[in-house]
Coordinates of C-alpha atoms in Angstrom, one line a residue:
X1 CA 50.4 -64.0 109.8
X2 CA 54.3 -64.7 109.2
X3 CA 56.6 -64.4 111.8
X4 CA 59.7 -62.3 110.9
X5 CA 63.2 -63.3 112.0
X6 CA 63.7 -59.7 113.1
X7 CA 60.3 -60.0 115.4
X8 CA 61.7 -62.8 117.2
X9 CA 65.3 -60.3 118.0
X10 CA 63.3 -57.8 119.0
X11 CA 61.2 -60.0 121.5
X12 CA 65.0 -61.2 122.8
X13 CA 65.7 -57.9 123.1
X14 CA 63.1 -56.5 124.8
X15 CA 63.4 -59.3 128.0
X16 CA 67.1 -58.6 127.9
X17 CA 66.4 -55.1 128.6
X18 CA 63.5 -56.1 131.5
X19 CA 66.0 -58.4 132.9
X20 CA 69.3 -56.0 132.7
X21 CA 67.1 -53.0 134.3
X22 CA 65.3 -55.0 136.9
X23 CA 69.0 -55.8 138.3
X24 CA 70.3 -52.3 138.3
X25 CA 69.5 -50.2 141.3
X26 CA 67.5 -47.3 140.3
X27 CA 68.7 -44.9 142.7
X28 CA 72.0 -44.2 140.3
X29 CA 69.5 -42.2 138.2
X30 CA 67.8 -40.5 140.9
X31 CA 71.2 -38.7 141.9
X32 CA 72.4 -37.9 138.8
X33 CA 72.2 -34.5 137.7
X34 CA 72.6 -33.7 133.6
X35 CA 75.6 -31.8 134.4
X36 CA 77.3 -34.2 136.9
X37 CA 79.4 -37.4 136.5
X38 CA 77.8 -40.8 138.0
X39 CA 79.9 -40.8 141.0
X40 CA 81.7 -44.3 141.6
X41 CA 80.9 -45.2 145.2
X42 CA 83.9 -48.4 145.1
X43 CA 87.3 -47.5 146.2
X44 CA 89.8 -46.7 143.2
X45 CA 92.7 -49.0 142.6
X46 CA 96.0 -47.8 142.8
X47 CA 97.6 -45.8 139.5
X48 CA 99.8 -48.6 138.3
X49 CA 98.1 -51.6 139.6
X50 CA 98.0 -54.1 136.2
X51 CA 101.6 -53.4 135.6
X52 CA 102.0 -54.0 139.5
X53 CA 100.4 -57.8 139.3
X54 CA 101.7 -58.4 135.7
X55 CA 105.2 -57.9 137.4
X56 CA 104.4 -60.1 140.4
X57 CA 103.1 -62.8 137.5
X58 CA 106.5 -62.7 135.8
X59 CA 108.8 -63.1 138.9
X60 CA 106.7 -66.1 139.9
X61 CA 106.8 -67.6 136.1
X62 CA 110.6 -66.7 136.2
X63 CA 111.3 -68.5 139.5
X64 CA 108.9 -71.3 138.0
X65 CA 111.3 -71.7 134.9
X66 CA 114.7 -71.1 136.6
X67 CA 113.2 -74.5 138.9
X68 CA 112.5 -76.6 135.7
X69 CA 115.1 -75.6 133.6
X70 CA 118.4 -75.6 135.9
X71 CA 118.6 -79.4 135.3
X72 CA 118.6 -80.8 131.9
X73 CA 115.2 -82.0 130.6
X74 CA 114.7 -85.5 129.2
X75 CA 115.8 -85.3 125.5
X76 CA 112.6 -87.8 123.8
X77 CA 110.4 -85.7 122.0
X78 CA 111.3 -82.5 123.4
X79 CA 110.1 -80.6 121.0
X80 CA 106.5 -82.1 120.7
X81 CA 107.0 -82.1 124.7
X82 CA 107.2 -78.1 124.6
X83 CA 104.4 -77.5 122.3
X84 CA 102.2 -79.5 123.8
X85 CA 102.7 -77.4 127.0
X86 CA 102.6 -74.2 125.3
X87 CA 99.5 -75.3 124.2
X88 CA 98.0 -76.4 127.5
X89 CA 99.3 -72.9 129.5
X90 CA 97.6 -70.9 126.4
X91 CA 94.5 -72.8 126.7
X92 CA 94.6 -72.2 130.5
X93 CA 95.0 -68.7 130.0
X94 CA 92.3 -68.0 127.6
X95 CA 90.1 -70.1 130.0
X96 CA 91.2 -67.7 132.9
X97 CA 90.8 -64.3 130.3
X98 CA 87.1 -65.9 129.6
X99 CA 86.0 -65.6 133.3
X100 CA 87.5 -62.1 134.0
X101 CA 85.7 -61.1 130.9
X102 CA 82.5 -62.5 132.6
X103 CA 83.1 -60.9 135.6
X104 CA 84.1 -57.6 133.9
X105 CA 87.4 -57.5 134.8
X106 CA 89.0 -57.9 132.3
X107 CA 89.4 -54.0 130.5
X108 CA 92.1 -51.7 129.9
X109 CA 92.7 -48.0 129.4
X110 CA 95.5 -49.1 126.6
X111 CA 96.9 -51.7 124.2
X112 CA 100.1 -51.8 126.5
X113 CA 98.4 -52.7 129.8
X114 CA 96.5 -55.5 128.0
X115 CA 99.4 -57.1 126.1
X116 CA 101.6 -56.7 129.1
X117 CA 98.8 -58.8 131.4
X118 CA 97.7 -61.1 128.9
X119 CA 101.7 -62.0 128.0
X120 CA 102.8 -62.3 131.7
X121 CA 99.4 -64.9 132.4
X122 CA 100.1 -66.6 129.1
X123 CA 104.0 -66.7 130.0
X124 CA 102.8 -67.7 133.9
X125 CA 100.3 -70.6 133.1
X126 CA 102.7 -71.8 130.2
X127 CA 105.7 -72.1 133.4
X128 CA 103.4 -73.9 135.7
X129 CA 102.2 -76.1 133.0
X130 CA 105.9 -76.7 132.4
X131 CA 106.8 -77.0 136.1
X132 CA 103.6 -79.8 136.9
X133 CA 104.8 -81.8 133.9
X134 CA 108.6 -82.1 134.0
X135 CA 109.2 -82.0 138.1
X136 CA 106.2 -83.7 139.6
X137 CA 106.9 -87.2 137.5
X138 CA 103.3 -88.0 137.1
X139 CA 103.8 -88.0 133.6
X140 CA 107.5 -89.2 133.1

């Protein structure tokens, strides 16, 4: 008998499906009528809370770069210097978006709220990269 590639997917599936509805509590579906909404049983978060923690992230990345860059950085390879940092706080970031993803925390209701998190993080990890490597002198 030959085994189809599509056989084996549906086999993965199937034990994905055991395993996701062997984790979920069953009595959601006992309480929900056909005409009612699930009801959310966690507490709601606040109307404007991304924009209210993607502001607190950009004071702190400000206050990060108004300490490295209020005295002059050294001037060899300063441009190599930046993008290697840029590239380290993006890195960082993404590493940072991974896990909320994973945890399922990481969705928006629009494209603004999401650019406007993701830049401030980007922007923050990029200013503490910058901030480690220019005033600690480990690497000077």
């Amino acid at each position: 008998m030959a085994w189809n590639f599509l056989d084996g997917l549906d086999i993965i599936v199937d034990v994905l499906e055991l395993l996701g509805s062997g984790s979920r509590p069953g009595s959601d579906r006992k309480s929900l009528n056909y005409d009612e909404k699930p009801q959310n049983k966690e507490s709601k978060k606040s109307k404007y809370f991304t924009e209210k923690v993607s502001a607190v992230i950009i004071v702190l990345a400000a206050f990060s770069f108004f300490i490295v860059f209020k005295d002059p950085l050294p001037a060899e390879n300063y441009t190599q210097t930046l993008v290697v940092i840029s590239l380290i706080g993006v890195v960082i970031s993404f590493v940072i978006f991974f896990i909320l993803h994973v945890m399922e925390l990481y969705y928006f209701k629009n494209i603004f709220k999401l650019l406007l998190f993701s830049c401030s993080v980007i922007t923050f990890f990029i200013s503490v990269v910058m901030y480690i490597y220019f005033r600690s002198g480990w690497f000077i």
